[in-house]
Coordinates of C-alpha atoms in Angstrom, one line a residue:
Chain A
M291 CA -11.9 -37.2 22.7
T292 CA -10.5 -40.2 24.5
T293 CA -8.4 -38.4 27.0
S294 CA -9.6 -38.0 30.5
H295 CA -7.6 -34.8 31.2
P296 CA -9.8 -32.3 33.0
F297 CA -8.9 -29.6 30.4
D298 CA -10.2 -31.8 27.6
H299 CA -13.3 -32.5 29.7
A300 CA -13.9 -28.8 30.3
L301 CA -13.6 -28.1 26.6
R302 CA -15.9 -30.9 25.5
L303 CA -18.2 -29.7 22.7
E304 CA -20.9 -31.5 20.8
A305 CA -22.5 -30.4 17.5
A306 CA -25.9 -29.1 18.3
G307 CA -27.2 -30.2 14.9
G308 CA -30.9 -29.9 14.0
D309 CA -32.0 -26.3 13.7
S310 CA -28.5 -25.0 14.7
P311 CA -25.9 -26.5 12.3
G312 CA -22.6 -24.9 13.2
T313 CA -23.5 -24.5 16.8
F314 CA -21.8 -26.6 19.6
R315 CA -23.1 -27.4 23.1
G316 CA -20.8 -27.3 26.1
H317 CA -21.0 -27.3 29.8
T318 CA -19.0 -25.4 32.5
S319 CA -16.5 -27.5 34.4
P320 CA -16.1 -27.5 38.2
D321 CA -12.4 -28.3 37.7
Y322 CA -11.7 -24.8 36.3
W323 CA -14.1 -22.8 38.5
N324 CA -13.0 -19.4 39.5
M325 CA -14.6 -17.2 42.1
V326 CA -17.9 -16.4 40.4
G327 CA -17.7 -18.3 37.1
P328 CA -15.3 -20.4 35.0
F329 CA -11.6 -19.4 34.7
G330 CA -11.5 -17.0 31.7
G331 CA -8.7 -19.0 30.1
T332 CA -11.0 -22.0 29.7
T333 CA -13.7 -19.8 28.1
A334 CA -11.1 -18.4 25.6
A335 CA -9.9 -21.9 24.9
T336 CA -13.5 -23.0 24.3
A337 CA -14.0 -20.3 21.7
L338 CA -10.9 -21.4 19.9
R339 CA -11.7 -25.1 20.1
A340 CA -15.1 -24.4 18.5
I341 CA -13.2 -22.8 15.6
L342 CA -10.8 -25.7 15.4
L343 CA -13.7 -28.2 15.2
H344 CA -15.4 -26.3 12.4
P345 CA -15.4 -28.3 9.1
A346 CA -14.5 -25.1 7.1
L347 CA -11.4 -24.4 9.1
L348 CA -8.4 -23.0 7.1
G349 CA -5.0 -23.2 8.6
E350 CA -4.0 -22.6 12.2
P351 CA -4.7 -19.8 14.8
V352 CA -2.9 -16.5 14.4
A353 CA -5.0 -14.1 16.5
L354 CA -7.8 -14.6 19.0
T355 CA -9.7 -11.8 20.9
V356 CA -12.2 -12.8 23.5
N357 CA -14.6 -10.4 25.2
Y358 CA -16.2 -11.4 28.5
A359 CA -19.6 -9.8 28.2
A360 CA -21.2 -11.4 31.3
A361 CA -20.4 -14.0 33.9
L362 CA -21.1 -17.5 32.9
V363 CA -23.1 -19.5 35.4
E364 CA -22.7 -23.2 36.2
G365 CA -24.5 -25.2 33.5
P366 CA -24.8 -25.7 29.7
F367 CA -24.0 -23.2 27.0
T368 CA -23.8 -23.0 23.3
V369 CA -20.9 -21.7 21.2
T370 CA -21.2 -20.7 17.6
P371 CA -18.1 -20.1 15.4
K372 CA -18.7 -18.5 12.0
P373 CA -16.2 -18.2 9.2
V374 CA -17.2 -14.8 8.0
R375 CA -14.5 -14.4 5.3
T376 CA -12.2 -17.0 3.8
N377 CA -9.3 -15.7 1.7
R378 CA -6.6 -17.6 -0.1
S379 CA -4.4 -18.1 3.0
T380 CA -6.3 -16.4 5.9
Q381 CA -9.7 -16.9 7.4
H382 CA -11.7 -14.5 9.7
W383 CA -14.0 -15.8 12.4
T384 CA -16.6 -14.5 14.8
V385 CA -17.7 -16.6 17.8
E386 CA -20.6 -16.1 20.2
L387 CA -21.1 -18.0 23.4
S388 CA -24.6 -17.9 24.8
Q389 CA -26.3 -19.2 28.0
A390 CA -29.8 -19.2 29.3
D391 CA -30.4 -16.9 32.2
A392 CA -32.6 -17.7 35.2
N393 CA -35.7 -17.1 33.1
G394 CA -34.5 -19.4 30.4
D395 CA -33.8 -16.5 28.0
A396 CA -30.6 -17.0 26.0
G397 CA -28.1 -14.2 26.3
V398 CA -24.6 -13.6 24.8
V399 CA -22.0 -14.0 27.5
M400 CA -18.9 -14.0 25.3
T401 CA -18.0 -12.7 21.9
A402 CA -14.8 -13.5 20.1
T403 CA -13.0 -12.9 16.8
A404 CA -10.1 -14.9 15.4
V405 CA -7.9 -15.1 12.4
T406 CA -6.5 -18.4 11.2
A407 CA -4.0 -18.8 8.4
A408 CA -2.1 -21.3 6.3
R409 CA 1.4 -20.2 7.3
R410 CA 4.4 -20.6 5.1
E411 CA 8.1 -20.5 6.0
T412 CA 9.6 -17.0 5.8
W413 CA 12.4 -15.0 7.2
S414 CA 11.8 -15.1 10.9
Q415 CA 13.3 -13.3 13.9
S416 CA 12.5 -13.3 17.6
D417 CA 13.3 -9.9 19.2
T418 CA 12.1 -10.8 22.7
P419 CA 14.4 -13.3 24.3
A420 CA 13.1 -15.2 27.4
P421 CA 14.3 -13.5 30.6
A422 CA 17.1 -15.3 32.4
V423 CA 15.4 -17.0 35.4
I424 CA 16.0 -20.0 37.6
P425 CA 14.8 -23.3 36.0
A426 CA 11.4 -24.7 36.8
D427 CA 12.9 -27.5 38.8
A428 CA 14.5 -25.0 41.2
A429 CA 11.4 -22.9 41.7
S430 CA 8.7 -23.5 44.3
R431 CA 5.1 -24.2 43.3
L432 CA 2.6 -21.5 44.1
K433 CA 0.6 -22.4 47.2
V434 CA -2.8 -23.2 45.6
S435 CA -5.8 -21.2 46.8
S436 CA -9.3 -22.4 47.5
V437 CA -10.1 -21.4 43.8
A438 CA -10.5 -24.6 41.8
W439 CA -8.8 -23.6 38.6
T440 CA -5.5 -22.7 40.3
H441 CA -5.2 -26.5 41.2
R442 CA -5.2 -27.2 37.4
Y443 CA -1.9 -25.4 36.8
D444 CA 1.5 -26.1 38.2
M445 CA 2.6 -22.4 38.6
R446 CA 6.1 -21.6 39.8
P447 CA 6.7 -17.9 40.2
V448 CA 10.3 -16.7 39.9
H449 CA 9.4 -13.0 40.2
G450 CA 6.4 -11.2 41.4
V451 CA 4.6 -13.8 43.4
I452 CA 1.1 -12.9 44.8
P453 CA 1.8 -10.6 47.7
Q454 CA 2.0 -12.4 51.1
V455 CA 1.0 -9.3 53.0
W456 CA -1.6 -6.9 51.7
D457 CA -0.2 -3.8 53.1
G458 CA -0.2 -1.4 50.0
S459 CA 3.5 -1.8 49.6
G460 CA 3.6 -2.8 45.9
T461 CA 6.2 -1.1 43.6
D462 CA 5.8 -2.8 40.2
S463 CA 3.5 -5.2 38.3
L464 CA 6.0 -7.7 36.8
T465 CA 5.4 -11.4 37.3
Q466 CA 7.5 -14.2 35.7
L467 CA 6.5 -17.8 36.3
W468 CA 6.9 -21.3 35.0
V469 CA 3.5 -22.9 34.2
R470 CA 2.1 -26.2 32.9
D471 CA -1.1 -28.1 33.1
D472 CA -1.6 -30.3 36.2
P473 CA -1.7 -33.1 35.4
P474 CA 0.8 -32.4 32.6
R475 CA -0.8 -32.4 29.1
P476 CA 0.8 -31.9 25.7
L477 CA 0.6 -28.3 24.6
D478 CA -1.9 -27.3 21.9
F479 CA -3.5 -24.1 20.8
P480 CA -6.5 -24.1 23.2
S481 CA -4.2 -24.8 26.2
L482 CA -1.8 -22.0 25.0
A483 CA -4.8 -19.6 24.8
A484 CA -5.8 -20.6 28.4
M485 CA -2.3 -20.2 29.7
S486 CA -2.2 -16.6 28.4
D487 CA -4.7 -15.8 31.1
V488 CA -3.1 -17.5 34.2
F489 CA -1.6 -14.3 35.6
Y490 CA -3.5 -13.0 38.6
P491 CA -4.7 -9.4 38.3
R492 CA -1.7 -7.0 38.1
V493 CA -3.5 -4.5 40.3
W494 CA -3.1 -6.8 43.3
L495 CA 0.7 -6.9 42.8
R496 CA 1.1 -3.3 42.0
R497 CA -0.8 -2.1 45.0
A498 CA -0.3 -5.1 47.4
T499 CA -4.0 -4.6 47.8
R500 CA -6.7 -7.0 47.0
V501 CA -9.5 -5.3 45.1
P502 CA -12.3 -6.9 42.9
A503 CA -11.0 -7.3 39.3
G504 CA -11.9 -9.3 36.2
T505 CA -10.8 -9.5 32.6
V506 CA -13.0 -7.7 30.1
S507 CA -11.2 -8.5 26.9
I508 CA -8.1 -10.5 26.0
T509 CA -6.2 -10.7 22.7
T510 CA -3.6 -13.4 22.1
Y511 CA -1.3 -13.8 19.0
F512 CA 0.1 -17.2 18.3
H513 CA 3.6 -17.0 16.9
A514 CA 4.1 -20.8 17.0
D515 CA 2.6 -23.3 14.7
S516 CA 1.4 -26.8 15.7
K517 CA 4.9 -28.3 15.0
Q518 CA 6.5 -25.9 17.5
L519 CA 3.8 -26.6 20.0
A520 CA 4.3 -30.3 19.6
Q521 CA 8.0 -29.8 20.4
C522 CA 7.0 -28.4 23.8
G523 CA 5.4 -31.7 24.8
D524 CA 4.0 -31.4 28.3
G525 CA 6.9 -29.3 29.5
F526 CA 6.8 -26.0 31.4
L527 CA 6.3 -22.7 29.7
L528 CA 7.9 -19.5 31.0
G529 CA 5.3 -16.7 31.3
Q530 CA 5.7 -13.0 31.9
A531 CA 3.0 -10.4 32.6
R532 CA 3.1 -6.7 33.4
A533 CA 0.7 -3.7 33.3
Q534 CA 1.4 -0.5 31.4
A535 CA -1.3 1.7 33.0
F536 CA -4.0 1.6 35.6
R537 CA -6.7 4.3 35.0
N538 CA -10.1 4.9 36.4
G539 CA -11.3 1.3 36.7
F540 CA -9.4 -0.4 34.0
F541 CA -5.8 -1.6 33.6
D542 CA -4.0 -3.4 30.8
Q543 CA -1.8 -6.4 31.1
T544 CA 0.7 -7.5 28.5
A545 CA 2.1 -11.1 28.5
Q546 CA 4.6 -13.3 26.8
L547 CA 4.9 -17.1 26.8
W548 CA 8.1 -18.9 25.9
S549 CA 8.8 -22.6 25.6
E550 CA 11.3 -24.1 28.0
A551 CA 13.7 -24.0 25.1
G552 CA 13.2 -20.3 24.9
V553 CA 11.0 -20.0 21.8
L554 CA 8.4 -17.2 22.0
L555 CA 5.1 -19.1 21.5
A556 CA 2.5 -16.4 22.1
T557 CA 2.1 -12.8 23.1
S558 CA -1.0 -11.5 24.7
T559 CA -2.7 -8.4 26.1
Q560 CA -5.8 -7.9 28.1
V561 CA -7.8 -5.1 29.7
V562 CA -9.1 -5.7 33.2
Y563 CA -11.8 -4.1 35.2
Y564 CA -10.9 -3.2 38.8
K565 CA -12.7 -1.4 41.7
E566 CA -11.6 1.3 44.0
Chain B
M127 CA -20.9 17.4 11.2
T128 CA -20.0 20.9 10.3
T129 CA -16.3 20.5 10.2
S130 CA -14.6 20.3 6.8
H131 CA -11.6 18.4 8.2
P132 CA -10.7 15.5 5.8
F133 CA -10.8 13.0 8.8
D134 CA -14.4 13.9 9.6
H135 CA -15.2 13.7 5.9
A136 CA -13.6 10.2 5.7
L137 CA -15.7 9.2 8.7
R138 CA -19.0 10.6 7.5
L139 CA -21.8 8.0 8.3
E140 CA -25.5 8.2 7.6
A141 CA -28.2 6.1 9.1
A142 CA -29.3 3.6 6.5
G143 CA -32.9 3.5 7.9
G144 CA -35.6 1.6 6.2
D145 CA -35.0 -2.2 6.3
S146 CA -31.7 -1.7 8.1
P147 CA -32.2 0.3 11.3
G148 CA -28.9 0.4 13.2
T149 CA -26.9 0.3 9.9
F150 CA -24.9 3.2 8.7
R151 CA -23.7 4.0 5.1
G152 CA -20.2 5.4 4.5
H153 CA -17.8 5.9 1.6
T154 CA -14.1 5.4 1.3
S155 CA -12.1 8.7 1.1
P156 CA -9.3 9.4 -1.4
D157 CA -7.7 11.6 1.3
Y158 CA -6.8 8.5 3.4
W159 CA -6.0 6.1 0.5
N160 CA -3.2 3.6 1.1
M161 CA -1.6 1.5 -1.6
V162 CA -4.5 -0.9 -2.3
G163 CA -7.3 0.4 -0.1
P164 CA -8.0 2.9 2.7
F165 CA -5.5 3.5 5.5
G166 CA -6.5 0.8 8.1
G167 CA -6.5 3.5 10.9
T168 CA -9.5 5.2 9.1
T169 CA -11.3 1.8 8.9
A170 CA -10.8 1.2 12.7
A171 CA -12.0 4.8 13.4
T172 CA -15.1 4.2 11.3
A173 CA -16.0 1.1 13.3
L174 CA -15.6 3.1 16.5
R175 CA -17.5 6.1 15.2
A176 CA -20.4 3.9 14.3
I177 CA -20.6 2.7 17.9
L178 CA -20.3 6.3 19.2
L179 CA -23.3 7.3 16.9
H180 CA -25.5 4.4 18.2
P181 CA -28.4 5.7 20.3
A182 CA -27.9 2.9 22.9
L183 CA -24.3 3.8 23.6
L184 CA -23.2 3.5 27.3
G185 CA -20.1 5.3 28.4
E186 CA -16.8 5.7 26.5
P187 CA -14.5 3.4 24.6
V188 CA -12.2 1.1 26.6
A189 CA -11.2 -1.6 24.1
L190 CA -11.5 -1.9 20.3
T191 CA -10.4 -4.9 18.2
V192 CA -10.6 -4.5 14.4
N193 CA -10.0 -7.4 12.0
Y194 CA -9.2 -6.6 8.3
A195 CA -11.0 -9.5 6.6
A196 CA -10.6 -8.3 3.0
A197 CA -9.4 -5.2 1.2
L198 CA -12.0 -2.4 0.9
V199 CA -12.3 -1.0 -2.6
E200 CA -13.1 2.6 -3.5
G201 CA -16.8 3.2 -3.0
P202 CA -19.7 3.0 -0.6
F203 CA -19.9 0.6 2.4
T204 CA -22.2 -0.2 5.2
V205 CA -21.2 -0.5 8.9
T206 CA -23.4 -2.1 11.5
P207 CA -22.7 -1.8 15.2
K208 CA -24.6 -4.0 17.6
P209 CA -24.7 -3.7 21.4
V210 CA -24.8 -7.4 22.2
R211 CA -24.7 -7.0 26.0
T212 CA -25.3 -4.0 28.2
N213 CA -24.4 -4.3 31.8
R214 CA -24.6 -1.8 34.6
S215 CA -21.4 0.0 33.7
T216 CA -20.0 -1.8 30.7
Q217 CA -21.3 -2.5 27.2
H218 CA -20.1 -5.1 24.6
W219 CA -20.3 -4.4 20.9
T220 CA -19.8 -6.3 17.6
V221 CA -19.4 -4.4 14.4
E222 CA -19.4 -5.6 10.7
L223 CA -18.4 -3.5 7.7
S224 CA -19.6 -4.8 4.4
Q225 CA -19.1 -3.8 0.8
A226 CA -20.5 -5.1 -2.5
D227 CA -18.0 -6.9 -4.7
A228 CA -17.7 -6.5 -8.4
N229 CA -20.8 -8.7 -8.8
G230 CA -22.8 -6.6 -6.4
D231 CA -22.7 -9.3 -3.7
A232 CA -22.2 -7.9 -0.2
G233 CA -19.3 -9.3 1.7
V234 CA -17.9 -8.7 5.1
V235 CA -14.6 -6.8 4.8
M236 CA -14.1 -5.9 8.5
T237 CA -15.2 -7.3 11.8
A238 CA -14.8 -5.6 15.1
T239 CA -15.6 -5.9 18.8
A240 CA -15.5 -3.2 21.4
V241 CA -16.1 -2.5 25.0
T242 CA -17.4 0.8 26.2
A243 CA -17.8 1.7 29.9
A244 CA -19.0 4.4 32.3
R245 CA -15.7 5.0 34.1
R246 CA -15.4 6.2 37.6
E247 CA -12.5 7.8 39.3
T248 CA -10.3 5.2 41.1
W249 CA -6.7 4.8 42.3
S250 CA -4.7 5.2 39.1
Q251 CA -1.0 4.7 38.2
S252 CA 0.9 5.0 34.9
D253 CA 3.9 2.6 34.9
T254 CA 5.0 3.4 31.3
P255 CA 6.5 6.9 31.3
A256 CA 7.0 8.6 27.9
P257 CA 10.5 8.1 26.6
A258 CA 12.8 11.1 26.8
V259 CA 13.0 12.5 23.2
I260 CA 13.6 15.8 21.5
P261 CA 10.4 18.0 21.3
A262 CA 8.2 17.9 18.3
D263 CA 9.3 21.4 17.3
A264 CA 12.9 20.2 17.0
A265 CA 12.1 17.1 15.0
S266 CA 11.9 17.0 11.2
R267 CA 8.8 16.0 9.4
L268 CA 8.8 12.7 7.7
K269 CA 9.2 13.1 3.9
V270 CA 5.7 12.2 2.7
S271 CA 5.4 9.5 0.2
S272 CA 3.1 9.2 -2.8
V273 CA 0.6 7.4 -0.6
A274 CA -2.2 9.8 0.2
W275 CA -2.9 9.0 3.9
T276 CA 0.7 9.9 4.9
H277 CA -0.1 13.5 3.9
R278 CA -2.8 13.6 6.5
Y279 CA -0.4 13.2 9.4
D280 CA 2.4 15.4 10.5
M281 CA 4.8 12.6 11.5
R282 CA 8.1 13.5 13.0
P283 CA 10.3 10.5 13.8
V284 CA 12.8 10.8 16.5
H285 CA 14.0 7.2 16.4
G286 CA 13.6 4.5 13.8
V287 CA 12.7 6.5 10.7
I288 CA 11.8 4.5 7.6
P289 CA 15.1 3.1 6.2
Q290 CA 16.7 5.4 3.6
V291 CA 18.6 2.6 2.1
W292 CA 17.1 -0.9 1.7
D293 CA 20.2 -2.9 2.2
G294 CA 19.1 -5.5 4.8
S295 CA 21.1 -3.7 7.5
G296 CA 18.3 -3.4 10.1
T297 CA 19.0 -4.3 13.8
D298 CA 15.8 -3.5 15.7
S299 CA 12.2 -2.5 15.2
L300 CA 11.7 0.5 17.5
T301 CA 10.2 3.7 16.2
Q302 CA 9.4 6.8 18.2
L303 CA 7.6 9.7 16.5
W304 CA 5.6 12.8 17.1
V305 CA 2.3 12.7 15.3
R306 CA -0.8 14.8 14.8
D307 CA -3.5 15.3 12.1
D308 CA -2.6 17.5 9.2
P309 CA -4.3 20.0 9.3
P310 CA -4.4 19.9 13.1
R311 CA -7.6 18.6 14.6
P312 CA -8.7 18.3 18.2
L313 CA -8.1 14.7 19.5
D314 CA -11.1 12.4 20.0
F315 CA -11.5 8.6 20.3
P316 CA -11.8 7.9 16.5
S317 CA -8.6 9.9 15.7
L318 CA -6.8 8.2 18.6
A319 CA -7.9 4.8 17.2
A320 CA -6.5 5.8 13.8
M321 CA -3.2 7.1 15.2
S322 CA -2.6 3.7 16.8
D323 CA -2.1 2.5 13.3
V324 CA 0.2 5.1 11.8
F325 CA 3.4 3.1 12.3
Y326 CA 4.8 1.6 9.1
P327 CA 5.4 -2.1 9.1
R328 CA 8.0 -3.1 11.6
V329 CA 9.4 -5.7 9.3
W330 CA 10.7 -2.9 6.9
L331 CA 12.7 -1.4 9.8
R332 CA 13.9 -4.6 11.2
R333 CA 15.2 -5.9 7.9
A334 CA 15.8 -2.6 6.1
T335 CA 14.0 -4.6 3.4
R336 CA 10.7 -3.6 1.8
V337 CA 8.4 -6.6 1.6
P338 CA 4.6 -6.7 1.1
A339 CA 2.9 -6.3 4.5
G340 CA -0.6 -5.5 5.9
T341 CA -2.3 -5.4 9.2
V342 CA -4.6 -8.4 9.9
S343 CA -6.0 -7.4 13.3
I344 CA -5.4 -4.5 15.7
T345 CA -6.5 -4.1 19.3
T346 CA -6.4 -0.7 21.1
Y347 CA -7.1 0.0 24.7
F348 CA -8.1 3.5 25.6
H349 CA -6.7 4.6 29.0
A350 CA -7.8 8.2 28.7
D351 CA -11.4 9.5 28.9
S352 CA -12.8 12.3 26.8
K353 CA -11.7 14.9 29.3
Q354 CA -8.1 13.8 29.0
L355 CA -8.4 13.7 25.2
A356 CA -9.9 17.3 25.2
Q357 CA -6.8 18.4 27.2
C358 CA -4.6 17.4 24.3
G359 CA -6.3 19.8 22.0
D360 CA -4.8 19.5 18.5
G361 CA -1.2 19.1 19.9
F362 CA 1.2 16.4 19.0
L363 CA 1.1 12.9 20.5
L364 CA 4.3 10.8 21.1
G365 CA 4.0 7.4 19.6
Q366 CA 6.2 4.3 20.0
A367 CA 6.0 1.0 18.2
R368 CA 8.1 -2.2 18.2
A369 CA 7.7 -5.8 17.3
Q370 CA 8.2 -8.8 19.6
A371 CA 8.4 -11.6 17.0
F372 CA 8.4 -12.2 13.3
R373 CA 7.5 -15.7 12.4
N374 CA 6.5 -17.4 9.2
G375 CA 4.4 -14.7 7.6
F376 CA 3.2 -12.8 10.6
F377 CA 4.7 -10.3 13.1
D378 CA 3.2 -8.5 16.1
Q379 CA 3.6 -4.8 16.8
T380 CA 3.0 -3.2 20.2
A381 CA 2.4 0.5 20.4
Q382 CA 1.9 3.3 23.0
L383 CA 0.6 6.8 22.5
W384 CA 1.3 9.6 25.0
S385 CA 0.1 13.2 25.1
E386 CA 2.6 16.0 24.7
A387 CA 2.2 16.4 28.5
G388 CA 3.3 12.7 29.0
V389 CA 0.0 11.1 29.8
L390 CA -0.3 7.6 28.4
L391 CA -3.5 7.8 26.3
A392 CA -3.7 4.4 24.6
T393 CA -1.8 1.2 24.2
S394 CA -2.2 -1.0 21.1
T395 CA -1.1 -4.2 19.6
Q396 CA -1.5 -5.6 16.1
V397 CA -0.6 -8.6 14.0
V398 CA 0.7 -8.0 10.5
Y399 CA 1.0 -10.3 7.5
Y400 CA 4.3 -10.1 5.6
K401 CA 5.7 -12.0 2.7
E402 CA 9.1 -13.6 2.1

């Protein structure tokens, strides 16, 4: 890649070759560091990018599920996408991301599955219009935290900002925000996968209480094809996230991402571990 | 298993032993046959049951993603669950289901990933109350079709029944229905996984037009633990499903399942292929 955008740098992968054809080597990026590991969105995007780099690829992403099996540590990793089944118009993938532990033993830190497909034009219908909110230009940028990855997104909440006072006063879990890469970057499938995970843990908003929380598994469906993504350029997306249930250590979080023109690009759901 | 319930029969698995420790053998069931293969809910339940039978299992199911890579044909199959990462309170699984093709060559027909966890009591909150609908007793049973698996569920739609006239008049994709096994069977994780997939394709309802459609990938999050499932006994569940977008050959379908007492047991999402 010729671009110097930090997202492309974070997603840089090189064919391992030799004894491991089909395996790619990557390295965690300080630009997208979260509290105790990389931003999960970057990890999901890395799984997807490995698939997109595979010479056997058929079509474009339709579905991606990423399971965060263990925390990645700073350093190199390997990612191995496998086309386990190729049909006439769909292809099924499994992906494993491994990293050596302190003893040098390789362990699986992420598993993923994906479906890619050669899509054809059909009857289409969007039944989830973008909510009516103030435009991105009129919204204030979220005050960035000390966490590196939050600097890499221009996030402008229009509803459900991170609580300013942690006083247990929360009443609902709905966040709506404008988001784009910082610096701006033309939208593609990996960046859309990453943006599906920019919403801070719903439990913080619902309870106005900060508790340890981390995504365990995320599934994103891509409704748009590459033409529709290209039409977004490097503009803002409108994102929405909300939880359906919090129960004994895990909650779910559903999300939608629309283009600035109101096209539903992706829908996503994740299950998140929380404490207390 | 000592039960003679057709669901337990369909999910019967035997350790393959020999050269394939950790692999189970199963067989498709005519009782849950769909149009060109087994009901996808049974396949998802089989993946989950293989995990639950594994001697290394930690905790109970939290998340399950099942990808339908190719149509199963009538006959035997093997299913192999692997605990790829075991943490202190969570465990990550991959599952492959394979079947010999007409030439006797084994091919992957389903991949799955799952997360199981030892859950602890925490602050909990359900933000998705069950919709107010007429009780199951007052609702009429769906006229069963010629498709075998639909006979195995007592489904009582209260909103969004399958169109009676296929005249292109559809306006929305929302279905609400009461559902339980037929004959009744105490709820467990595999049956809950299967019931997450009982909703007929949303595209039929939205368009009032019958087009070929089939689930490509389904993700279910289990909010309830085994105690809460046991409290449901063999009573009805209230299910709800709706699509967010139909686009160029694929639509998504979100679903919720509540107990008769109104407890949100599971949330689910799937992406479905459709033609035309």
